[in-house]
Structure formats: structure tokens, C-alpha cells
Coordinates of C-alpha atoms in Angstrom, one line a residue:
X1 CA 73.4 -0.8 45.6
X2 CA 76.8 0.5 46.3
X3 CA 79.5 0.2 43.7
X4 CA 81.5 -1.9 45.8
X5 CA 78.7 -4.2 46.4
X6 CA 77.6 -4.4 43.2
X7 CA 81.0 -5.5 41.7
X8 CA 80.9 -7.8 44.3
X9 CA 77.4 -8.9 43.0
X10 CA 78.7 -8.9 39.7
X11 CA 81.5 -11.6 40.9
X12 CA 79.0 -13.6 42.7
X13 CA 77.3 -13.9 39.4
X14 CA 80.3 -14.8 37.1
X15 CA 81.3 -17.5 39.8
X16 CA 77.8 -18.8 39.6
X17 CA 77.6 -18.8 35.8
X18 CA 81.1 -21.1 35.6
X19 CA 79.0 -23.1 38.1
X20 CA 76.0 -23.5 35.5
X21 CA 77.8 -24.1 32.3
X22 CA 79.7 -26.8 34.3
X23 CA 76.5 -28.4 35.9
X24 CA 74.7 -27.5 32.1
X25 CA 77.5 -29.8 30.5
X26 CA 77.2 -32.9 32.8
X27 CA 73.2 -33.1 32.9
X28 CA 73.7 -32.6 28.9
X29 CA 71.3 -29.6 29.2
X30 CA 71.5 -26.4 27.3
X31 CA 73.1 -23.3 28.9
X32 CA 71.1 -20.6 28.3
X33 CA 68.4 -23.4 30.1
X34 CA 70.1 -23.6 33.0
X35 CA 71.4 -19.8 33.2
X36 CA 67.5 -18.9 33.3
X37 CA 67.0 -21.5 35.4
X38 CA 69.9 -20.2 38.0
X39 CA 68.6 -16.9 38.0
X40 CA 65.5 -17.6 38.9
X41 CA 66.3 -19.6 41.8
X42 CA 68.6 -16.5 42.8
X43 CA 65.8 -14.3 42.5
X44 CA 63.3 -16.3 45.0
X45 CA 66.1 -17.4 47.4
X46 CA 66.8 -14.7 50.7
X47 CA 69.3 -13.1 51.1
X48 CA 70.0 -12.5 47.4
X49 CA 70.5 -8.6 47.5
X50 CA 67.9 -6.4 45.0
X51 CA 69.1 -6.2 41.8
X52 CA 66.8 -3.7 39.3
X53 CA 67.9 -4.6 35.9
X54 CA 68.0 -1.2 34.0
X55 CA 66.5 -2.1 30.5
X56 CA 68.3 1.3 28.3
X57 CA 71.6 -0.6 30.1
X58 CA 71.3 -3.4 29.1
X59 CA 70.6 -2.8 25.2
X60 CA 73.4 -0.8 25.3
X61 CA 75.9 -2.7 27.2
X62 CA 74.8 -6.5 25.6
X63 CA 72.9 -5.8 22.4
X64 CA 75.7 -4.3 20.3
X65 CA 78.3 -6.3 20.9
X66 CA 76.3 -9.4 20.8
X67 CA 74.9 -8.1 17.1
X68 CA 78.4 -7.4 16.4
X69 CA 80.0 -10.6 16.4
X70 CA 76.9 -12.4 14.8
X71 CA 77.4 -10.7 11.9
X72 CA 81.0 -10.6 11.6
X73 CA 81.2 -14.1 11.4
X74 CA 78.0 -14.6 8.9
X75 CA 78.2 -15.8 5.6
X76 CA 77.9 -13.2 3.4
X77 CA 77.6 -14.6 0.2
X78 CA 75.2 -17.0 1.4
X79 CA 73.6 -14.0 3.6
X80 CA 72.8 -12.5 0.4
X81 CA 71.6 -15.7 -1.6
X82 CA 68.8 -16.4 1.3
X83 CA 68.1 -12.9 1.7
X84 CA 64.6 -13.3 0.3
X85 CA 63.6 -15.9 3.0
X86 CA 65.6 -14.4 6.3
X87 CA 63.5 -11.1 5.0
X88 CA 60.4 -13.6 4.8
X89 CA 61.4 -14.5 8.8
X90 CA 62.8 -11.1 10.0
X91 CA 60.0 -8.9 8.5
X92 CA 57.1 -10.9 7.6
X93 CA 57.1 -13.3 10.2
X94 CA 57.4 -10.3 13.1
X95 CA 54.8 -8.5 11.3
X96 CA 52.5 -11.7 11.5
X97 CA 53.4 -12.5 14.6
X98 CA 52.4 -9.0 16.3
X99 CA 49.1 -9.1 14.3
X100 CA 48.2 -12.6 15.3
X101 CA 49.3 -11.5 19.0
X102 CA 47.3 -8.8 19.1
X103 CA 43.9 -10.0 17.8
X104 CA 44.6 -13.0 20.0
X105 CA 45.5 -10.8 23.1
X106 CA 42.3 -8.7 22.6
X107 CA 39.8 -11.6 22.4
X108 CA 41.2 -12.7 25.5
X109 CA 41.3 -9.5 26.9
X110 CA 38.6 -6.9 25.0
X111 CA 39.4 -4.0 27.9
X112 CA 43.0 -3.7 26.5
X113 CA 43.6 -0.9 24.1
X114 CA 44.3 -2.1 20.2
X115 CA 47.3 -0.3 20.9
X116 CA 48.4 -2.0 24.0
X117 CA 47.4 -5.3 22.5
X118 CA 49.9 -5.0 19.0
X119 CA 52.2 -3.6 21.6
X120 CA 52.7 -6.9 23.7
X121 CA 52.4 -8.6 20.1
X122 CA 55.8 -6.5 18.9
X123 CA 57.1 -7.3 22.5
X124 CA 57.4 -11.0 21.7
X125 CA 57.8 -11.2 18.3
X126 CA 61.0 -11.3 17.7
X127 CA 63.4 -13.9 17.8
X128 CA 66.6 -13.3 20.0
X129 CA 69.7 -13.4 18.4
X130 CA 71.5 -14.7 21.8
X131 CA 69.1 -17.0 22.3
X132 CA 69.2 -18.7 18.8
X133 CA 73.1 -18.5 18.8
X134 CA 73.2 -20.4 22.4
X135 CA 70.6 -22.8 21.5
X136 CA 71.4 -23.9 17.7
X137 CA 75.1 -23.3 17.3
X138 CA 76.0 -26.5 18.9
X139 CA 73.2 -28.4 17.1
X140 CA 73.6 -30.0 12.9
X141 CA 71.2 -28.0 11.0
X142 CA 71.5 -28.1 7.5
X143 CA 73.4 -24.8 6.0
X144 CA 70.1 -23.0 4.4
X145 CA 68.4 -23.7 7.9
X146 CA 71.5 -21.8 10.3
X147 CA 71.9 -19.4 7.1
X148 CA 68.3 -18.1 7.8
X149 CA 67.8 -18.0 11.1
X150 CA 71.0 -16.5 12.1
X151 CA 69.7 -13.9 9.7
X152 CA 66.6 -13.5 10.6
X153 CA 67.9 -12.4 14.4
X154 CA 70.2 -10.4 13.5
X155 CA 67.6 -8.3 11.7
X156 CA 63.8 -8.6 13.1
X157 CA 64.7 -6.7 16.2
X158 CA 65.2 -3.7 14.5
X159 CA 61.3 -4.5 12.9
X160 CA 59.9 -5.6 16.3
X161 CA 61.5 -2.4 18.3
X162 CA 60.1 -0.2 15.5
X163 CA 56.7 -1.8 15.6
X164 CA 56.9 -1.8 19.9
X165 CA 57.3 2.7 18.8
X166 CA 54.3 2.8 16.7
X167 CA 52.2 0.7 19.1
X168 CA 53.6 2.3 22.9
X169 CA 53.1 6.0 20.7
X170 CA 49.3 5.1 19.4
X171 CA 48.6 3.8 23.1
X172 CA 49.3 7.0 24.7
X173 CA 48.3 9.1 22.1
X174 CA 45.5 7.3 20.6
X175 CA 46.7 8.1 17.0
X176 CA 48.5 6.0 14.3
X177 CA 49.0 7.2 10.7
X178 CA 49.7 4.1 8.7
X179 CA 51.7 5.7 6.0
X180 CA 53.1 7.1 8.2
X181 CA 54.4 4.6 10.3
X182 CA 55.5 2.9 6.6
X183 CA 57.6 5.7 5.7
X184 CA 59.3 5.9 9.3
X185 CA 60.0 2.6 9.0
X186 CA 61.9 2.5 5.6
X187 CA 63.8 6.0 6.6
X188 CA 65.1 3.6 10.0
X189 CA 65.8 1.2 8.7
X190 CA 67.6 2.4 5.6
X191 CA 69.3 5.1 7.5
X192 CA 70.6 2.4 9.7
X193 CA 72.4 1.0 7.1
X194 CA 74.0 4.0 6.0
X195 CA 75.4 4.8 9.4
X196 CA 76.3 1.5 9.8
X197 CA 78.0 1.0 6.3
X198 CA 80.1 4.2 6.3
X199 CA 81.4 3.7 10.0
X200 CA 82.0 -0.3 8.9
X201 CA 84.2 1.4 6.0
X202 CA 85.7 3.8 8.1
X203 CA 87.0 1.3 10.8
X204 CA 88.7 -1.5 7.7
X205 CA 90.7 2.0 6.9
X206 CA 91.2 2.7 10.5
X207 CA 92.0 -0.6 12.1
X208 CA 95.5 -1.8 10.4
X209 CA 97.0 1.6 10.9
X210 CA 96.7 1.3 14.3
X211 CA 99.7 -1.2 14.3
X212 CA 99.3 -3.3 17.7
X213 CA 96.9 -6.2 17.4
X214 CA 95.7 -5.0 21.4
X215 CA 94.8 -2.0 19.9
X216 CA 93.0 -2.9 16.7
X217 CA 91.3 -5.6 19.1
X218 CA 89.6 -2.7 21.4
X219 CA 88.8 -0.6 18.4
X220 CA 86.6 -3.5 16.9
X221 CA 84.7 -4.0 20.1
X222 CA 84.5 -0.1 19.9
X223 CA 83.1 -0.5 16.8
X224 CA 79.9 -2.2 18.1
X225 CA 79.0 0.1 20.1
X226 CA 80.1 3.2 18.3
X227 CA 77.4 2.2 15.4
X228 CA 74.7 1.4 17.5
X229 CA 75.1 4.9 19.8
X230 CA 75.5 6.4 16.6
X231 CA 72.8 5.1 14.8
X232 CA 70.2 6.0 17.7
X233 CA 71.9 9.6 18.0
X234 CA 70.6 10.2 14.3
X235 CA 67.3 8.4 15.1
X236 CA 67.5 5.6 12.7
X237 CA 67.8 1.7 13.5
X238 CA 70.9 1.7 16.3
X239 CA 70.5 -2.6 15.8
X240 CA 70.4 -2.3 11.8
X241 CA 73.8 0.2 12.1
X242 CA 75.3 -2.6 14.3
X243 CA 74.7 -5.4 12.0
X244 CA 75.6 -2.9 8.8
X245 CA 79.0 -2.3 10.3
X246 CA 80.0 -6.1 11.3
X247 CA 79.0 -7.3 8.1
X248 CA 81.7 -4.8 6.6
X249 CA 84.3 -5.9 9.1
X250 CA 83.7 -9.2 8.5
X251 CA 83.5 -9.0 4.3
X252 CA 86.8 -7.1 4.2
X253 CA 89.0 -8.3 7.6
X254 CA 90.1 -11.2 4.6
X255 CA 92.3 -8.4 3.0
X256 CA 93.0 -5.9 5.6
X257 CA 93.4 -8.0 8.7
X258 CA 96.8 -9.5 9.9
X259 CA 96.5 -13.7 10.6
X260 CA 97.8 -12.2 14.4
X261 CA 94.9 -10.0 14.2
X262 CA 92.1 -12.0 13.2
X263 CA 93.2 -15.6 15.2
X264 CA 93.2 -13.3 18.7
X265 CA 90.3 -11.5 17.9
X266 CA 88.6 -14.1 17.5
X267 CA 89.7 -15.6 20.9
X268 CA 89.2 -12.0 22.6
X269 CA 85.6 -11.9 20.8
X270 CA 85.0 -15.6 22.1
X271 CA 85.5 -15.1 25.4
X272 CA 83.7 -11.4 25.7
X273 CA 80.9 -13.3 23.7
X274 CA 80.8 -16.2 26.2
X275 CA 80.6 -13.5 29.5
X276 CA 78.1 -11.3 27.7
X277 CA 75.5 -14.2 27.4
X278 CA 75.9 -15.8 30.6
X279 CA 75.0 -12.9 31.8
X280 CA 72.3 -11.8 30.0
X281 CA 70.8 -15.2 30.4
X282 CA 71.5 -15.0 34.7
X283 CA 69.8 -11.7 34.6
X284 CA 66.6 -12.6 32.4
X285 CA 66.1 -15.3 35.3
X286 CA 66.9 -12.2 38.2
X287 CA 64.2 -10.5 36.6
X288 CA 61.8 -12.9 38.2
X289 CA 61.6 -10.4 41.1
X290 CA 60.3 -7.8 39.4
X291 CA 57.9 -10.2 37.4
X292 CA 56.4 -11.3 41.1
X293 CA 55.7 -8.1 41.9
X294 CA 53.6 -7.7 38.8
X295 CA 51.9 -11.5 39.2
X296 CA 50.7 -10.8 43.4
X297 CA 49.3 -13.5 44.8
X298 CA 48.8 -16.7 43.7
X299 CA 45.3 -16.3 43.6
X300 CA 45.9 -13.1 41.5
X301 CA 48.0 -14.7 39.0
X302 CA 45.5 -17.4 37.9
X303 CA 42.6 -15.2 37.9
X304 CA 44.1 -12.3 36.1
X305 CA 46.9 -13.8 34.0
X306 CA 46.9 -17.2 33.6
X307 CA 44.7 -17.7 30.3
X308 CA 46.1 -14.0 28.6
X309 CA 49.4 -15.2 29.0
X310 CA 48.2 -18.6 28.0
X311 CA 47.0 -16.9 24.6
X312 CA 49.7 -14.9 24.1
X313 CA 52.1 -18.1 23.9
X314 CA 49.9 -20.4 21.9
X315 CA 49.2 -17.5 19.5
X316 CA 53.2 -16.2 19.3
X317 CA 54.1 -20.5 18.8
X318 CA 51.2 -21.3 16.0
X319 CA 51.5 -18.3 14.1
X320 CA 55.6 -19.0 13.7
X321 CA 54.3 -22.2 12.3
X322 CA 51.2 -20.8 10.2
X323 CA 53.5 -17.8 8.3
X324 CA 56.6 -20.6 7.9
X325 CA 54.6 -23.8 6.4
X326 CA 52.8 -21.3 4.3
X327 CA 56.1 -19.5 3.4
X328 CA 58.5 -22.6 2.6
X329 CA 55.1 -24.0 0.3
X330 CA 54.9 -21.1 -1.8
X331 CA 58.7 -21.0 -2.4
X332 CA 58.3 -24.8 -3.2
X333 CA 55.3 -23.7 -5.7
X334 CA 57.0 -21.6 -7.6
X335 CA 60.5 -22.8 -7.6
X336 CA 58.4 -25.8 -9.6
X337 CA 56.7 -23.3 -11.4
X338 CA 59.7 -21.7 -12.8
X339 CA 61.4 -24.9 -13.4
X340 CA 64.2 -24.3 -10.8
X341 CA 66.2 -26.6 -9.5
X342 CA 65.9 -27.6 -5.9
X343 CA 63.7 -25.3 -3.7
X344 CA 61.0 -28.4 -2.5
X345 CA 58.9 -28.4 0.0
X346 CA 60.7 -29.8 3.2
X347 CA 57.8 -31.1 6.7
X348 CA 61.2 -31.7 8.9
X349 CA 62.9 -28.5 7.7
X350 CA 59.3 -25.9 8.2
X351 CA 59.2 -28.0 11.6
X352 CA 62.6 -27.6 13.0
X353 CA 62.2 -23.4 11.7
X354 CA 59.2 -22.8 12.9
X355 CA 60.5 -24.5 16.4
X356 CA 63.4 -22.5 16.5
X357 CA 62.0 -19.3 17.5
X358 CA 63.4 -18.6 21.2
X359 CA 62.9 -15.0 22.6
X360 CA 65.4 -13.6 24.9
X361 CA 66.8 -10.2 26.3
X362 CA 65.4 -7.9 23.4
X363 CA 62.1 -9.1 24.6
X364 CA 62.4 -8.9 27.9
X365 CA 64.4 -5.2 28.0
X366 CA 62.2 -3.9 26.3
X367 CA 58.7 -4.9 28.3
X368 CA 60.6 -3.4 31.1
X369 CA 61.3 0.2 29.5
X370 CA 57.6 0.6 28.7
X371 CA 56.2 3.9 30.2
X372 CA 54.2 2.7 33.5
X373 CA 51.2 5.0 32.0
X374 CA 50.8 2.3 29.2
X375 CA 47.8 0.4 29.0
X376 CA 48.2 -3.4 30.2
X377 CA 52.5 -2.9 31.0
X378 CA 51.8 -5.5 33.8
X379 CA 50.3 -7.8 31.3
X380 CA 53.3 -7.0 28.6
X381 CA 56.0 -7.9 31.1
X382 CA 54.4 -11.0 32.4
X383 CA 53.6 -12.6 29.0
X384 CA 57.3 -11.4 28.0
X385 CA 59.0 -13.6 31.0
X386 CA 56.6 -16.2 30.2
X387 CA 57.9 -16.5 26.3
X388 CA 61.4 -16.3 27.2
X389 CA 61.0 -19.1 29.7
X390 CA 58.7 -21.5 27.3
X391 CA 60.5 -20.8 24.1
X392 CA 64.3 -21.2 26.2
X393 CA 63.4 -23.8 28.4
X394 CA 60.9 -25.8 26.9
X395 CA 62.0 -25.6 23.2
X396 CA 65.8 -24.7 23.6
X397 CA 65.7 -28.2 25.3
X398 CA 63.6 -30.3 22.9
X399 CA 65.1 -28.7 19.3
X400 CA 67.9 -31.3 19.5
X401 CA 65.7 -34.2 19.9
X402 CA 63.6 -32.8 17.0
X403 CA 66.4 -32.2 14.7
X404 CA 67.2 -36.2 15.5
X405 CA 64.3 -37.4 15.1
X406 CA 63.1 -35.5 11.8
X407 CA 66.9 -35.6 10.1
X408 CA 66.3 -31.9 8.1
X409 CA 67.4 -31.9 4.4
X410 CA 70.4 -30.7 3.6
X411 CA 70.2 -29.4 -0.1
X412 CA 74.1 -28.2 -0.2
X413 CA 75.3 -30.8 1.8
X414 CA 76.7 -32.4 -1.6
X415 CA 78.4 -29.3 -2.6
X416 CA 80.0 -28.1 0.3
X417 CA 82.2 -31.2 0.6
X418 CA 83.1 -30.8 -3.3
X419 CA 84.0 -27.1 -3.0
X420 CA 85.7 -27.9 0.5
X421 CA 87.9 -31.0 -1.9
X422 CA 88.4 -27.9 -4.6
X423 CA 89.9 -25.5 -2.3
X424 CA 91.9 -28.1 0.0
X425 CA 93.7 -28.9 -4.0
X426 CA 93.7 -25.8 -5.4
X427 CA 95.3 -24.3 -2.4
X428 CA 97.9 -26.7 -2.0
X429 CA 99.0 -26.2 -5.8
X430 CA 99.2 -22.6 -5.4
X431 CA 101.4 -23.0 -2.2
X432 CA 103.3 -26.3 -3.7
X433 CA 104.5 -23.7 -6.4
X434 CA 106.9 -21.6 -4.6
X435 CA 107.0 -23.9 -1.8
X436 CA 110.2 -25.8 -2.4
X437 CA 112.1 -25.4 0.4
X438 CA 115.8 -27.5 0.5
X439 CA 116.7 -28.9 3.3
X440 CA 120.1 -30.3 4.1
X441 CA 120.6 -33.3 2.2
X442 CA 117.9 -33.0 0.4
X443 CA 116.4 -31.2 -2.8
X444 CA 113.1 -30.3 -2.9
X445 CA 111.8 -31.9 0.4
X446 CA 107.7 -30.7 -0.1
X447 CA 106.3 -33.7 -1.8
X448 CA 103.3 -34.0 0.4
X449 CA 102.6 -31.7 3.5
X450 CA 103.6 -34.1 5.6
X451 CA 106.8 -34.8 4.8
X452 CA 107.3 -31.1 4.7
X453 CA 107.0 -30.3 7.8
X454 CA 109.1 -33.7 8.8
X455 CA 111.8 -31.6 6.4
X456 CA 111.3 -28.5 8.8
X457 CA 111.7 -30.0 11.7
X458 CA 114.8 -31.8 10.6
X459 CA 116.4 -28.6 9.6
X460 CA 115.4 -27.0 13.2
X461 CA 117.1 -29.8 14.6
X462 CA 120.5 -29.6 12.9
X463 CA 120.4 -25.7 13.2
X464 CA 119.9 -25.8 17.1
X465 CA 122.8 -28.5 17.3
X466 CA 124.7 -26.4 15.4
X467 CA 123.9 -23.7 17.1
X468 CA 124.9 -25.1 20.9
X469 CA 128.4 -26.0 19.9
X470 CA 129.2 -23.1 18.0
X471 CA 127.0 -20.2 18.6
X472 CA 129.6 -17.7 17.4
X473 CA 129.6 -19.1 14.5
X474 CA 126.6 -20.1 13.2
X475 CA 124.8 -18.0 10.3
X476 CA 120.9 -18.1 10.4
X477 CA 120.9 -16.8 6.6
X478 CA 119.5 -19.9 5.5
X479 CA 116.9 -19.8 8.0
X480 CA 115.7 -16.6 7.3
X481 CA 115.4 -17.7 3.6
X482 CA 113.1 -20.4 4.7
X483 CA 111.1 -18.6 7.1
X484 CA 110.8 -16.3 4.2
X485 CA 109.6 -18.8 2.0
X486 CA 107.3 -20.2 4.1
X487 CA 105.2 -16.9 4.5
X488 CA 105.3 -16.7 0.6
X489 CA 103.6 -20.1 0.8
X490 CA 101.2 -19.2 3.0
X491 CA 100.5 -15.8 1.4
X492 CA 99.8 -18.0 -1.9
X493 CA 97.5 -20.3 -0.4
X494 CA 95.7 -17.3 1.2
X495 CA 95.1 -15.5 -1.9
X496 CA 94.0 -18.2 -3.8
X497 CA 91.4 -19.3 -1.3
X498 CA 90.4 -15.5 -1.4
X499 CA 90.3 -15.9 -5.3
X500 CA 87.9 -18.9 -5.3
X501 CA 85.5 -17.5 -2.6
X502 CA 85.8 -13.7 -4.6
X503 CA 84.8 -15.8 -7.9
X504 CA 81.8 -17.4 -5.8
X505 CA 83.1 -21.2 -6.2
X506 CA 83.9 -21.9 -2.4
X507 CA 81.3 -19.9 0.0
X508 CA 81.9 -18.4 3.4
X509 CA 81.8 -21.1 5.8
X510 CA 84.7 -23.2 4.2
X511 CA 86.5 -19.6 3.6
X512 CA 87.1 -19.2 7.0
X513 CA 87.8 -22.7 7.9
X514 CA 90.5 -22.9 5.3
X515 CA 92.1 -19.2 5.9
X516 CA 92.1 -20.1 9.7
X517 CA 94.4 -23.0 9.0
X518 CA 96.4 -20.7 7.0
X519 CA 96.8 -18.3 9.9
X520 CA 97.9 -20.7 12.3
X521 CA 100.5 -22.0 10.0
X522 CA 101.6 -18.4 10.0
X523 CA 101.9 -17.8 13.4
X524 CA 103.5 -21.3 14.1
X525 CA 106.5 -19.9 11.4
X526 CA 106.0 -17.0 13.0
X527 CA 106.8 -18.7 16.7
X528 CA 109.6 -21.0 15.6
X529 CA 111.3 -18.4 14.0
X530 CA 115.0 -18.0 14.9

């Protein structure tokens, strides 16, 4: 395809994907549902020009970015509290997952290669971090539930891509060392982290000395991709460098990051986000092209695929399930053991986690980029479509009625309102000290926020009356002071809100909620300045 005709294409596409998310919101549907959905009725209908999705694209161009802003915005502190069980998810359940594919795979199948057969079981067991973002973040799951299973997909594709290089390298080989494979894994993964960590570090130092908030904007989107090139470069995890550096960003944009900054690069980030996942989720369904010429006839397709792929899915859904109930009831075991608080066993919350696991472009990109000499690649890319479309489609559109239905605990719900009360107060004392503001007529107008900003407004009032009858004569003095004043204010109640989530008694979530209020008070000053 030309370039002219395939920015043309590209259009087509970003008209069509307005189209869905419209149509998505009125039937109440999902999306990512109707995205797949979309595509593949772009890919069967004629006149719809060839599109070959290249796979090494598209982990480059969606992955990293997408990674990126997932864990900018996560919760650290919280990140770190549940890292035992997104760990459980991210490594244990991938690794389970693969093993139950595989054995599954080769009863169905005893021709296939062991090594083909773990393959296709590292293909599609990972959960997609686009997917579980587009799915769940408009859905109420309890905190320790999102907590974990944003977690876990930000991390288990850098444990299913490293499993997929054992597996593809033992299949055309026919060798596998399995310390081997262990110590590969740790130096990836670990080296990931470095890269990730010192270019994270590098970027807080770089991005406020670059002075215009366009600028600093494009360097963090740099950023994302800069760590996951990098990180590949050096042959360690590209997707655990990514996630490295965005947890830095995000752990230390609180101190080093201008309210101007972070309230537009959010909006940029937002918006590139949104584009980047219609996409992916258009394309998946375009792939259906490619997945017909795999599949043949119909008569083909039933014969040859129907019950692997069949196996495949039942074995990739129940063994999510199996490792999960078995998981959350040892935690519960020995959290009673040990006498701690909290930490019981939860049917509705094992339910809704082990139904959240939708697969998504990892899974697909990477069935595609298998060498064609590879044992059963026909077989891997079918029964990779297939997951996307029965884990998207089927559960991306039951979830909510689950989470209804079953009502998931919330242990911290409690708590979180408390420590929200705490830092609402606490803030408001630290900006009520140095917030007295006179106003004409008036000493010491900031009783309550509310008739503060009734004071401010006042005082704008009289100023721009004053100002239209005597403009050479007016003196703004005074209103510098207050504009001055009010950024002092604001500063206080930042660094107190900082101080309390620092000292671990107000966690992430509630961090950002308060400090965004914050920085849209700033910029309002900011806007109504004189």
C-alpha cells in the first residue's frame, strides 16, 4: 500500500473508530467489544483494501506507550503493598497457564512438538494490559482487586514474551537448558529494571529544565519508547524498562512537575491513550484476514481446528480459575495462621479475578512474528484470535454483570474515605494558615472556601470597575499581593498532601485526586490573573 493510501486508510480507520465508541455508548456495550467487532466486519467486507499488520510495528509503535501511561498513573505505595499477589498473577499465573496450555494442547494434539505446544501456551497467557484497562476502568472493583490486576499486566508480558523465546528457540532447535532458561530470565528481567530505572531518573532531572510544558510533554512520550528501544538494544526486558521508567515518572512528577505540566499531560496522554487503543483494538479485528487464510475452508476449520482451539480456551479460562481460588485460599490460610488482620478468603472477589483475564495485542503480535518454520504457527495464531475474541467479547461484556451480581469485598473501602476526610482537613488547615486574604471592606474574608472565593470575586469585580473608569490610574499592587498569596496557599496545601502520602497515611489514589484539585486552583489564579 502506498503512503498516500495508507494515511488515507489510517483516516478511514480513525473516522470509523469515533463511529464505534459512539454506537459502543448507546447499545451500552464495551468499546474494545465493538472495536474487534468493527474490524472484523472490515476485514470480511470487499472492497476494504489489504492491510498486513506488521507485528515488530506494532509492539513498538502501541506497546510502550500504552505500558507507559499505565504505570505512571499506578499506585505506588499500594503497588508495592500487593506486590506479593500481582507477582502471584504476573509470574505464577503465566507460568501455570503455559504449562496447563501446553499439556492440554498436546493431548489434543500428540503430533505437535512439546515445544510448539508451551509455545501457543506462552502465546495466550498473558493478560493484556489494554485490554484490562478498556474493560475494567470504567467498572467498581474494590481497590485490592484494580490494584492487582493493573499490576499484574503491566508485568506478565515481559514473563509470557520470555517464556514464547524459550519455547519458539527449543522448537527449532530441539534443546532447552532449564537453568538455563532460569538464569536468562532473572538477568531480563532484572536488567530491565536497571535500564528502566536509570533512564526514569534521568528524564525527572531532564524534564523541568526543559522550560515549555510542549516540550517536557513530547520528552515524556519520548520516554516510553526511549526505554523500551533501549532496553531491547541491551537484550534485557524492553516491557519491564518501560514500566521501570513510568513508575519513576510517576513517583517523583509530585515534586518536579509544574501543576501546568502535569494537568496537560495528562490531557495530551488521555487523548494519545484513547487513539492508541482504538486502534489496536480496529486492527486485532483486521487481522481476521490473515486468520482466514490460516482457517481454509469451512470444512477445514472444523476438522482441523475446532476442538484444539476448543482446548486451548477451556484450558487458558480454568487454569486462571484453578491457580487464583488456590492462590487467594492459601493467603486466607495463613493470614489466619499468623493472626493477621483481614486477608479472608473472598468466592465473589477469586470469581471476578479469575474472570478478568482478557488477552489482547501482546497476544496476538506476537502469534504473528512466529518464524513460519515453527511447528503448529497456524495452530498458534488461530487459537490466539480465538482468545482475544472469547476473553474481549464474551467476558469484557459479562464482567459488569458479574461484578453486580456478586458485589466484591472491599477491605479498604472504610479507610479510604477516612484518609480521603484527613487530607480534605488537614489540607485546608495548612492552606487556611497563610490564606488570609483582605478584601475591601473586609478583614480576613477566608472563613470557609466558599466564601473565599465569593471574597475573590468581589475584589475582581471592584478592580475591573475601577479599572474601566480610570485605567491610568489604577495600581494592581494589591492584586499581585493576592495572586501571590493565593499560590502560597496552594503551595501549602500541596506540600502537606505530599507530606501525608510521604508518611504513608493517605495512599496514591486520593494523592492524585487531591493534588489535581490543587493544580486546577493554580491555573484558575493563574488565568484570572491581572
Amino acid at each position: 500500500m502506498e503512503s498516500t493510501h495508507l494515511f488515507e486508510f489510517i483516516l478511514f480507520l480513525l473516522v470509523i473508530i469515533l463511529g464505534l465508541e459512539v454506537l459502543a455508548k448507546r447499545v451500552n456495550l464495551p468499546p474494545a467489544v465493538a472495536l474487534i467487532a468493527g474490524g472484523i466486519a472490515l476485514a470480511v467486507m470487499p472492497g476494504v483494501p489489504d492491510f498486513e499488520l506488521d507485528p515488530d510495528l506494532v509492539l513498538v509503535l502501541f506497546l510502550p506507550p500504552l505500558l507507559m501511561e499505565g504505570a505512571f498513573f499506578t499506585a505506588w505505595t499500594e503497588f508495592r503493598r500487593q506486590l506479593p499477589g500481582i507477582l502471584a498473577l504476573a509470574v505464577g499465573a503465566v507460568f501455570f497457564t503455559t504449562l496447563a496450555v501446553g499439556l492440554a494442547v498436546h493431548w489434543a494434539v500428540p503430533a505437535l512438538p512439546w515445544a510448539a505446544c508451551f509455545a501457543l501456551g506462552a502465546v495466550v497467557s498473558p493478560p493484556d494490559a489494554v485490554a484490562a484497562r478498556a474493560i475494567l476502568e470504567r467498572l467498581p472493583l474494590p481497590r485490592r482487586l484494580m490494584v492487582e490486576l493493573q499490576g499484574e499486566s503491566l508485568l506478565d508480558d515481559a514473563t509470557g514474551l520470555t517464556l514464547l523465546r524459550f519455547a519458539v528457540t527449543a522448537g527449532l532447535t530441539g534443546g532447552f537448558n532449564a537453568t538455563h532458561a532460569g538464569g536468562t530470565f532473572m538477568f531480563l528481567a532484572l536488567g530491565g529494571m536497571a535500564v528502566g530505572g536509570v533512564l526514569g531518573l534521568l528524564w525527572v532531572r531532564l524534564v523541568p529544565l526543559l522550560g515549555d510544558v510542549s516540550t517536557a510533554i513530547a520528552a515524556t512520550f519520548a520516554l516510553s519508547w526511549v526505554s523500551y528501544i533501549a532496553g531491547e538494544a541491551v537484550h534485557v526486558s524492553g516491557v519491564l524498562s518501560t514500566v521501570t521508567a513510568g513508575l519513576v515518572l510517576g513517583w517523583y512528577q509530585h515534586e518536579m512537575f509544574s501543576a501546568a505540566l502535569r494537568v496537560r499531560a495528562v490531557a495530551c496522554w488521555r487523548v494519545m491513550v484513547f487513539i492508541l487503543e482504538s486502534f489496536v483494538f480496529i486492527l486485532i479485528g483486521l487481522t481476521m484476514r490473515a486468520i482466514a487464510e490460516h482457517l481454509g475452508s469451512v470444512e477445514n476449520a472444523v476438522s482441523t481446528y475446532l476442538l484444539p482451539v476448543s482446548v486451548v480456551l477451556v484450558a487458558m479460562i480454568a487454569s486462571r480459575f484453578i491457580w487464583i481460588f488456590t492462590a487467594d485460599l492459601i493467603r486466607a490460610g495463613l493470614y489466619r495462621v499468623f493472626g493477621w488482620k483481614g486477608g479472608r478468603f473472598s468466592f465473589a472477589n477469586a470469581t471476578v479475578m479469575s474472570w478478568a483475564g482478557m488477552r489482547g495485542v501482546v497476544t496476538i503480535a506476537v502469534a504473528l512474528a512466529l518464524p513460519e518454520e515453527m511447528p503448529g504457527r497456524a495452530l498458534i495464531v488461530i487459537s490466539a484470535f480465538a482468545s482475544i475474541c472469547a476473553t474481549v467479547i464474551v467476558q469484557g461484556t459479562t464482567i459488569g454483570w458479574l461484578i453486580r451480581r456478586l458485589k466484591p469485598h472491599d477491605e479498604h473501602a472504610e479507610s479510604s474515605r477516612s484518609h480521603l476526610s484527613r487530607a480534605e482537613a488537614a489540607t485546608l488547615v495548612a492552606r487556611a494558615q497563610i490564606d488570609a486574604i483582605e478584601t475591601p471592606g473586609e478583614k480576613n474574608a477566608l472563613q470557609t472556601p466558599d466564601r473565599h472565593r465569593v471574597a475573590q470575586f468581589i475584589q475582581r469585580l471592584h478592580v475591573l470597575q475601577a479599572y474601566s473608569e480610570t485605567p491610568d490610574e489604577h495600581d494592581f499592587a494589591d492584586r499581585e499581593a493576592e495572586h501571590e498569596a493565593v499560590l502560597a496557599a496552594i503551595g501549602a496545601g500541596r506540600q502537606e498532601v505530599l507530606r501525608l502520602h510521604r508518611s504513608g497515611q493517605i495512599p496514591e489514589h486520593l494523592l492524585y485526586t487531591l493534588e489535581h484539585q490543587l493544580d486546577l486552583q493554580e491555573l484558575a489564579a493563574d488565568t484570572e490573573r491581572f
